[in-house]
Coordinates of C-alpha atoms in Angstrom, one line a residue:
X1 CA 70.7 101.3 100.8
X2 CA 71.8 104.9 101.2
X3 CA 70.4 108.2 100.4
X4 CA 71.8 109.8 97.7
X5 CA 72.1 113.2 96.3
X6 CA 68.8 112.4 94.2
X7 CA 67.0 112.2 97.3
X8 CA 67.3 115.4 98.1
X9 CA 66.4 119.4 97.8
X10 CA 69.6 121.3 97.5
X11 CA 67.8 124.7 95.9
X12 CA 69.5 127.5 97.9
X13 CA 71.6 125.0 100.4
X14 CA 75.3 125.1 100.9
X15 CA 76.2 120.8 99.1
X16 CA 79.1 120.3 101.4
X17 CA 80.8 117.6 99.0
X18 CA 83.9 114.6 99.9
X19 CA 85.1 114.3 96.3
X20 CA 88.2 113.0 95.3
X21 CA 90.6 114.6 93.4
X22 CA 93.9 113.0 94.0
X23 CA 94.7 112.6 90.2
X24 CA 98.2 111.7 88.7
X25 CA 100.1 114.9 87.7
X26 CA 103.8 115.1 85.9
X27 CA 107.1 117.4 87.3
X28 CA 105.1 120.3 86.0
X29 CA 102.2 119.9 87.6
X30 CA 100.4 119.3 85.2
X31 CA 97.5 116.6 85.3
X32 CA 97.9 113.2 83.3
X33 CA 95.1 111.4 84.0
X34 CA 91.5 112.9 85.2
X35 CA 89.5 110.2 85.1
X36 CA 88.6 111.2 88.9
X37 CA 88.0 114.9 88.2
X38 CA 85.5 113.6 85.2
X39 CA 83.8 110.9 87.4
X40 CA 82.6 113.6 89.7
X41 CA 80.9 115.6 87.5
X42 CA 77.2 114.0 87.3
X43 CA 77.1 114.6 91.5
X44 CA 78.8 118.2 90.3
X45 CA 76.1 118.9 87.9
X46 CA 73.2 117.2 89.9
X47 CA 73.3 120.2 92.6
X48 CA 74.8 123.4 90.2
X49 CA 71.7 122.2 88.4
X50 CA 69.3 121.9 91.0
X51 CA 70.1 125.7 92.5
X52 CA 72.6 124.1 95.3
X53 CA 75.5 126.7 96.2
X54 CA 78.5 123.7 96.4
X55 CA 81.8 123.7 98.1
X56 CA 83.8 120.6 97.7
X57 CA 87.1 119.0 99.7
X58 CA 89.4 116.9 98.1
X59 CA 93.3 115.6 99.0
X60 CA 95.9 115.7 96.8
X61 CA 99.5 113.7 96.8
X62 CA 101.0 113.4 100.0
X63 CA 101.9 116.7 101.5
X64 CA 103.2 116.6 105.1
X65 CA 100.4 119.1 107.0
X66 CA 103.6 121.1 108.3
X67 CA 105.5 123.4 106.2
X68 CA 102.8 125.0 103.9
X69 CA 105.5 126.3 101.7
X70 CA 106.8 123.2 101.2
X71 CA 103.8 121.7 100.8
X72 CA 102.7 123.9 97.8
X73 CA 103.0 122.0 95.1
X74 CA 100.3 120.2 96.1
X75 CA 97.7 122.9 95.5
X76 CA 94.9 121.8 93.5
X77 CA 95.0 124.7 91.6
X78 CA 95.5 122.5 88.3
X79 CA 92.3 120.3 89.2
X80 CA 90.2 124.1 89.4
X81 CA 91.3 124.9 86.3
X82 CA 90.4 122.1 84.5
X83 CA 87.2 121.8 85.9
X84 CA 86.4 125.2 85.0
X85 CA 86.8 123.7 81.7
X86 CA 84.6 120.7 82.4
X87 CA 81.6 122.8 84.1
X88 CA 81.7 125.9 81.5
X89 CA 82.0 128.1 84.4
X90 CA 84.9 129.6 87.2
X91 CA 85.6 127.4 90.1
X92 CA 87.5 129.5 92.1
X93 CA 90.0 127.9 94.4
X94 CA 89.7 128.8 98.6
X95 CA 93.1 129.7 99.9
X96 CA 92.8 127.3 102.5
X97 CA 90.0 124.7 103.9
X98 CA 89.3 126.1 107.2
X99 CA 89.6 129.8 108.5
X100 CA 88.2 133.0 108.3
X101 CA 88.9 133.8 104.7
X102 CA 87.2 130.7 103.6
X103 CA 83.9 131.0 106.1
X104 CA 83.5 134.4 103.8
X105 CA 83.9 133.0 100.5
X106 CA 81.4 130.1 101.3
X107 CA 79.1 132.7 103.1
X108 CA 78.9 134.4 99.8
X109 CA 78.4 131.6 97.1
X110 CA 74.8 132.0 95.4
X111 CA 72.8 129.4 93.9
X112 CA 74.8 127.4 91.2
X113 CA 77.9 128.7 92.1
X114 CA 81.1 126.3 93.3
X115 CA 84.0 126.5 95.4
X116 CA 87.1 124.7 95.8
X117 CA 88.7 124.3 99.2
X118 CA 92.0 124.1 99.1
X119 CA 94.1 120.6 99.8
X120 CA 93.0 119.6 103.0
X121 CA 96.2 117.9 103.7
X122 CA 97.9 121.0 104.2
X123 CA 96.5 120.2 107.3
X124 CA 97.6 117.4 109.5
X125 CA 94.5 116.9 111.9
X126 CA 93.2 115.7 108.0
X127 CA 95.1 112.1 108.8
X128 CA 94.8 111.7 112.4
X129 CA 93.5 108.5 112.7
X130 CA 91.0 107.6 115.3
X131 CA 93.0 104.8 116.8
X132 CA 95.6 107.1 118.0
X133 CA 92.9 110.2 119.5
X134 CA 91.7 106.7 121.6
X135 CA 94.9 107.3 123.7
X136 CA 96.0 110.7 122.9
X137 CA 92.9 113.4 124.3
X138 CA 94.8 116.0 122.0
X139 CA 94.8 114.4 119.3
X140 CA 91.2 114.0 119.7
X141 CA 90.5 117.5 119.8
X142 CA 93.0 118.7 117.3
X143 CA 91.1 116.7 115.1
X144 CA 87.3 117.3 116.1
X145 CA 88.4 121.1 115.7
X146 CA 89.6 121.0 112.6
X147 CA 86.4 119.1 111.4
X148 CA 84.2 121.6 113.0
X149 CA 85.8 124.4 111.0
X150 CA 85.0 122.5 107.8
X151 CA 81.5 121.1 108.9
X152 CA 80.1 124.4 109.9
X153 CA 80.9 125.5 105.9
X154 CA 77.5 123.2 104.9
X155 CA 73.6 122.3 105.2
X156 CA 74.0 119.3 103.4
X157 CA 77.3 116.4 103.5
X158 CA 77.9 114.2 100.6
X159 CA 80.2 111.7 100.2
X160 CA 81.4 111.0 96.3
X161 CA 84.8 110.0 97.2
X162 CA 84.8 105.9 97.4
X163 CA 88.9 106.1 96.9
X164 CA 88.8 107.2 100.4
X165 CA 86.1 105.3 101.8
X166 CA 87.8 103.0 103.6
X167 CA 89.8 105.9 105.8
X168 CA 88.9 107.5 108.9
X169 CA 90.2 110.9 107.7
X170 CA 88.8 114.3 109.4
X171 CA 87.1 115.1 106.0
X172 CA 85.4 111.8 105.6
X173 CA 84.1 110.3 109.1
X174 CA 84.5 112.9 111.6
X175 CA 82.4 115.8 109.6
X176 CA 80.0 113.7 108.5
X177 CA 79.4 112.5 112.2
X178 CA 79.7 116.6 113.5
X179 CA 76.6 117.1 111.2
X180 CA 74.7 115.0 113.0
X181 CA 70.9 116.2 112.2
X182 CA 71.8 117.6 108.8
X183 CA 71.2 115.5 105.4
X184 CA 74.5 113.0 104.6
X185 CA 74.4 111.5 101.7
X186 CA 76.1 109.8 98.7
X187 CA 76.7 110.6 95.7
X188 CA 76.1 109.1 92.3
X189 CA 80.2 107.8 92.0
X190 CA 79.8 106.3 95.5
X191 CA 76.2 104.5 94.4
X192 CA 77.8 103.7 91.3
X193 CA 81.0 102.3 93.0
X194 CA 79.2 100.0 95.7
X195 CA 76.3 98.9 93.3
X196 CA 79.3 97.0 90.9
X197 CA 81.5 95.8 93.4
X198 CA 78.3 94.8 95.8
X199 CA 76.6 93.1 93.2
X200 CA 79.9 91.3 92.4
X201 CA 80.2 90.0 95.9
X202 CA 76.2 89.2 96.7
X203 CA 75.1 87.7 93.4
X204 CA 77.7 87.2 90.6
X205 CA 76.9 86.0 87.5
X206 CA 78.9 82.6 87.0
X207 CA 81.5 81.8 86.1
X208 CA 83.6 84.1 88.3
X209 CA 87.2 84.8 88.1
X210 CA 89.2 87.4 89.5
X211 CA 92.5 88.6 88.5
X212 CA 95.0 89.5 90.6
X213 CA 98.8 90.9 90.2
X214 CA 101.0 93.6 91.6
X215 CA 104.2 93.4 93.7
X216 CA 102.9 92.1 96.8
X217 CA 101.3 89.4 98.1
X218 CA 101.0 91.2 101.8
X219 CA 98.6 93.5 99.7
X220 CA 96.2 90.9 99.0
X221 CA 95.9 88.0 101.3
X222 CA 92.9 89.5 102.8
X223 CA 91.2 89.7 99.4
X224 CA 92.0 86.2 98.2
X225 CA 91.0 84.9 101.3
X226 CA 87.4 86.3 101.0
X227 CA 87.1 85.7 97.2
X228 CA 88.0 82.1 97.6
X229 CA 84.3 81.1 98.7
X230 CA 82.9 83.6 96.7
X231 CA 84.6 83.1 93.0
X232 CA 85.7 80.3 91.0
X233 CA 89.1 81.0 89.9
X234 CA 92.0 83.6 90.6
X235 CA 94.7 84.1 88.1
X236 CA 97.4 85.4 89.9
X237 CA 100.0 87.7 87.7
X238 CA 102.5 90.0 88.9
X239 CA 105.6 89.8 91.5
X240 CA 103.2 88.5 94.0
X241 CA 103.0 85.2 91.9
X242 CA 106.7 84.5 92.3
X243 CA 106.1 84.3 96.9
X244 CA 103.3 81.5 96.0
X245 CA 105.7 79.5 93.1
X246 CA 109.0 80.0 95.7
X247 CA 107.0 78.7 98.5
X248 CA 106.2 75.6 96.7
X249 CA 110.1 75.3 95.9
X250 CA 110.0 76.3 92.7
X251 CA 112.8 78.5 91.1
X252 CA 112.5 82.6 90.8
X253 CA 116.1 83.8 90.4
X254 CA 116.4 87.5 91.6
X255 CA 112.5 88.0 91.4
X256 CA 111.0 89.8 94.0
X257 CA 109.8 87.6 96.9
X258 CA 108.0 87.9 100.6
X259 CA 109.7 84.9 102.2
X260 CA 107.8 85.1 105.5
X261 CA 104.4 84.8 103.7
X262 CA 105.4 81.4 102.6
X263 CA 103.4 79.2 104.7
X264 CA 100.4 81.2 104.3
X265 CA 100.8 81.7 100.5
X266 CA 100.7 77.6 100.4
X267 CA 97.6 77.4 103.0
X268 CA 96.1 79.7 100.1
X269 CA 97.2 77.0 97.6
X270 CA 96.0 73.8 99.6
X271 CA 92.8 75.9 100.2
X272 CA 91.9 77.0 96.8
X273 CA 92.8 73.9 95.1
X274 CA 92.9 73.9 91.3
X275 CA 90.7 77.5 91.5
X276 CA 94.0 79.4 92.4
X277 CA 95.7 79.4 89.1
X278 CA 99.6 81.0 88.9
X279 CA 101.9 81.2 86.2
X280 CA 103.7 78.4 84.1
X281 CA 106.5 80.6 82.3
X282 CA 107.5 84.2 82.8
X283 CA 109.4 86.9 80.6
X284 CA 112.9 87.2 82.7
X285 CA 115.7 89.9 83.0
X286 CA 118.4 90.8 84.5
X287 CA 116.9 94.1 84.8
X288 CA 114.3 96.6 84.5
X289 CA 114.8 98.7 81.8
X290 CA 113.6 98.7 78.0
X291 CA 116.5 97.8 76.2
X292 CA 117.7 94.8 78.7
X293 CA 117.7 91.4 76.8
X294 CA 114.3 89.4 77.8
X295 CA 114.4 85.1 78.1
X296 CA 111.2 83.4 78.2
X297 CA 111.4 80.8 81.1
X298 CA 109.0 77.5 81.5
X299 CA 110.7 76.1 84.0
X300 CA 112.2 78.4 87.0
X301 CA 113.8 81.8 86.5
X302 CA 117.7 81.5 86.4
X303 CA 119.7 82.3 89.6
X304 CA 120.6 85.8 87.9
X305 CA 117.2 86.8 85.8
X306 CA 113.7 88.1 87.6
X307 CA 110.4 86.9 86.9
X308 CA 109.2 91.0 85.1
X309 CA 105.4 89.6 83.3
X310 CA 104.0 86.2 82.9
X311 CA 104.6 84.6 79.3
X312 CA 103.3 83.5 76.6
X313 CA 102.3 80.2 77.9
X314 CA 100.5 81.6 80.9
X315 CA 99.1 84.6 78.8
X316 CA 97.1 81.9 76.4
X317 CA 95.7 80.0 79.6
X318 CA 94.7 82.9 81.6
X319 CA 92.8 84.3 78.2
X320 CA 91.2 80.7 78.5
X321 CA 89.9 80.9 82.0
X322 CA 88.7 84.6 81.3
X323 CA 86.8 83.2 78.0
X324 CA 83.7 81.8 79.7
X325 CA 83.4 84.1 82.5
X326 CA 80.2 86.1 83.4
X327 CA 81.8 88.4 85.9
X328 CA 85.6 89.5 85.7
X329 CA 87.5 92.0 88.8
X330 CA 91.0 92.7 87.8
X331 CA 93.2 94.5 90.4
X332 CA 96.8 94.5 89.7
X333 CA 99.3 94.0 86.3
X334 CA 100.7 91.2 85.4
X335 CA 103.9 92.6 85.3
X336 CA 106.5 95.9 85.1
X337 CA 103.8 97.4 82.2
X338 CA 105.6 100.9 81.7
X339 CA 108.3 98.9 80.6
X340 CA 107.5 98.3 77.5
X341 CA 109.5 94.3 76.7
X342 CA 107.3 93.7 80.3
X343 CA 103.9 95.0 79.5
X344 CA 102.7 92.4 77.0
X345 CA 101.2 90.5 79.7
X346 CA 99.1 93.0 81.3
X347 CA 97.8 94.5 78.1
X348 CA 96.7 90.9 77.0
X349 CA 94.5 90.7 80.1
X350 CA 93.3 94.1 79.4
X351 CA 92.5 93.0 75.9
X352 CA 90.6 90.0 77.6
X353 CA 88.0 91.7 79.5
X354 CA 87.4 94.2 76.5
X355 CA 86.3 90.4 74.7
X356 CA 84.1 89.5 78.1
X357 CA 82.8 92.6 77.8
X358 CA 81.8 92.2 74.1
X359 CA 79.7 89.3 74.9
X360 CA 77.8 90.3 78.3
X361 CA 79.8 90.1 80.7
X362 CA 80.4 92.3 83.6
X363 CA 84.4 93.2 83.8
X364 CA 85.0 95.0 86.8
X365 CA 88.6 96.8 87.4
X366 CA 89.7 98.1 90.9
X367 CA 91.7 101.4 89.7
X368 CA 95.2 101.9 90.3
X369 CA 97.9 100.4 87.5
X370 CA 95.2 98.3 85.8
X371 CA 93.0 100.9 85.1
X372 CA 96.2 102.8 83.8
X373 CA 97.1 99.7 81.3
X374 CA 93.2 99.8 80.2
X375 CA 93.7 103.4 79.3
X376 CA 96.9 102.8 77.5
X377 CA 95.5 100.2 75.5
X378 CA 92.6 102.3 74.6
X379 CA 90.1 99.9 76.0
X380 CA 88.5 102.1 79.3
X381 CA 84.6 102.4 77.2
X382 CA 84.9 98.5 76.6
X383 CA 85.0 97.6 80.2
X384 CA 81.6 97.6 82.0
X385 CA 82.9 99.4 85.7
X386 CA 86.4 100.9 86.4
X387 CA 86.6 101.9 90.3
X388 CA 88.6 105.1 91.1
X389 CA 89.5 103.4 94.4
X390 CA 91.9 100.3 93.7
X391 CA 92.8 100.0 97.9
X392 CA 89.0 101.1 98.3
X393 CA 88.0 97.9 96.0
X394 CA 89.7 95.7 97.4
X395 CA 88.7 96.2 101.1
X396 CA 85.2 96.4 100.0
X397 CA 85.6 93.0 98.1
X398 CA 87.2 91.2 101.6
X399 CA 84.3 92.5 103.0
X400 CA 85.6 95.0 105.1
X401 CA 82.9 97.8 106.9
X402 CA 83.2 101.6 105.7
X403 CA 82.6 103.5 108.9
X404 CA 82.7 107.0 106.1
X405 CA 79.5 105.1 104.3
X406 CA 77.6 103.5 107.4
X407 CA 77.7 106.7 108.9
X408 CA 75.5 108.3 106.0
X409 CA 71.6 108.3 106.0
X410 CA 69.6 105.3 104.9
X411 CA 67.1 105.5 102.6

């Protein structure tokens, strides 16, 4: 157990605060989705609240920490505004998340007030992995230097960003361990985050199925193999079901394939017995795109069609196996949802768990594209626990250690 922000007196201290704000934007800039920005706001509220003075780091897209101008449109400008909006109050944006100018605008925050650093990817020390400062000493200090900058801003860490969790960036493990005597703590997404997926791996109610999709197989192995003691059945959906179904010979035409996973994709099979269970027909195109012509295929996927969402077929007996279950994960679609002749699949499963949810149990879905299809279907209140941290999920679930949450205090 970790100390959270509820342990703690934050009246008139500077709530340094890892939140994670990486939300989906359009050309514009604009944000589409801010189920992130909204899932921070009880640890937001907690210390404005209780008289804390709070400045909180977040990333954003994928800038490349070299050419700031370049770089700009990743500002989180947009994610200020609209929690201005969400708080009722101004949350100015820093013009950077280290330097001078920022040490004065934290210096002069008073109780209740918030600040927003700037995208700390602008920065490339952010990313240096600790792996590489191991053989590169300046590295190493490139990186400790730029944490110093950003740990000297607070008296208190908190970590409310599980997407993140599982990396070693500055922000998340190295100022956490330069404040080192100070309170670090989690905050209520975090607790939120591991008490679901934790309960889901140490005490499951029964039966448990997992549901798995996506384009890759390479992306889950290390899931699947931890589940398979743990659950009792995975439905695999997605491109990643057409590596197991060629690796047991079986026909997939032009859909998408990792032919040197074969051998392990049918150790997975002979492991998991009749628990692993994979598609019997698929909706098949010749290509992606709304208006191509769809076939619905029981038996293989012709030489010049791909496998783009399970069928019918496979949609009625994955609805069965989700019928009885106690406890539900979902990471992954079932097929190419945006498209809309591919998404029936996907919505059908998201349609499931809204039903398991109905009648007690706990459905449990690890962000990314499934949470986006349980949004589009209008589902997201009728599923008990969606994670903002679909990579994040699924390393926690294979069991994986979180040097960002060890790190923190215990209670």
């Amino acid at each position: 157990m970790k100390k959270t922000i509820a342990d703690l007196n934050v009246a008139d201290k500077r709530v340094l605060a890892r939140v994670d704000f990486n939300v989906p934007q359009d050309e514009s800039g604009a944000i589409t989705d801010d189920r992130r920005i909204r899932a921070a706001l009880p640890t937001i509220r907690k210390v404005l609240d209780d008289g804390g003075r709070l400045i909180m780091m977040s990333h954003l897209g994928r800038p490349e920490g070299k050419d700031r101008a370049a770089d700009a449109k990743f500002t989180l400008a947009p994610v200020a505004q609209r929690l201005s909006e969400a708080l009722e109050q101004p949350v100015p944006l820093a013009p950077d998340c280290v330097g001078p100018e920022v040490n004065k605008v934290a210096e002069g925050l008073r109780d209740r007030q918030v600040l927003l650093l700037e995208n700390l990817r602008f920065h490339g020390a952010e990313q240096i992995k600790d792996k590489d400062t191991a053989k590169n000493p300046d590295l190493r200090r490139h990186k400790d230097e730029f944490a110093r900058q950003i740990a000297q801003l607070g008296d208190i860490y908190v970590n409310d960003a599980f997407g993140t969790c599982h990396r070693d960036n500055a922000s998340m493990l190295t100022v956490p361990q330069l404040m080192a005597g100070k309170p670090r703590v989690i905050g209520f997404l975090v607790e939120k985050e591991l008490k679901f997926l934790g309960d889901a791996l140490s005490k499951p109610a029964r039966p448990f199925v997992v549901v798995l999709g996506g384009a890759k197989v390479s992306d889950k192995l290390g899931v699947i193999r931890a589940l398979l003691g743990r659950c009792d059945t995975i439905l695999i959906g997605g491109a990643m079901a057409y590596t197991f179904l060629a690796a047991e010979g079986k026909q997939v035409g032009k859909s998408r394939i990792e032919p040197e996973l074969f051998e392990e994709a049918r150790e997975l099979r002979r492991a998991a017995g009749q628990r692993l269970k994979l598609p019997v027909d698929s909706i098949a195109a010749p290509r992606i795109e709304a208006d191509a012509p769809t076939q619905t295929c029981a038996n293989g996927v012709p030489d010049e069609l791909m496998g783009l969402d399970i069928g019918p077929e496979t949609i009625e007996q994955f609805r069965g196996a989700l019928a009885s279950a106690k406890t539900v994960f979902w990471n992954g679609p079932m097929g190419v949802f945006e498209v809309q002749p591919f998404a029936n699949g996907t919505l059908a499963i998201a349609r499931a768990l809204a039903e398991a949810t109905r009648r007690g149990a706990v459905t449990i879905i690890g962000g990314g594209d499934s949470a986006a299809a349980v949004d589009a279907a209008g589902l997201s209140e009728q599923i008990t626990h969606i994670s903002t941290g679909g990579g994040a999920s699924l390393e926690f679930l294979e069991g994986k250690p979180f040097a960002a949450i060890e790190i923190l205090d215990n209670a």
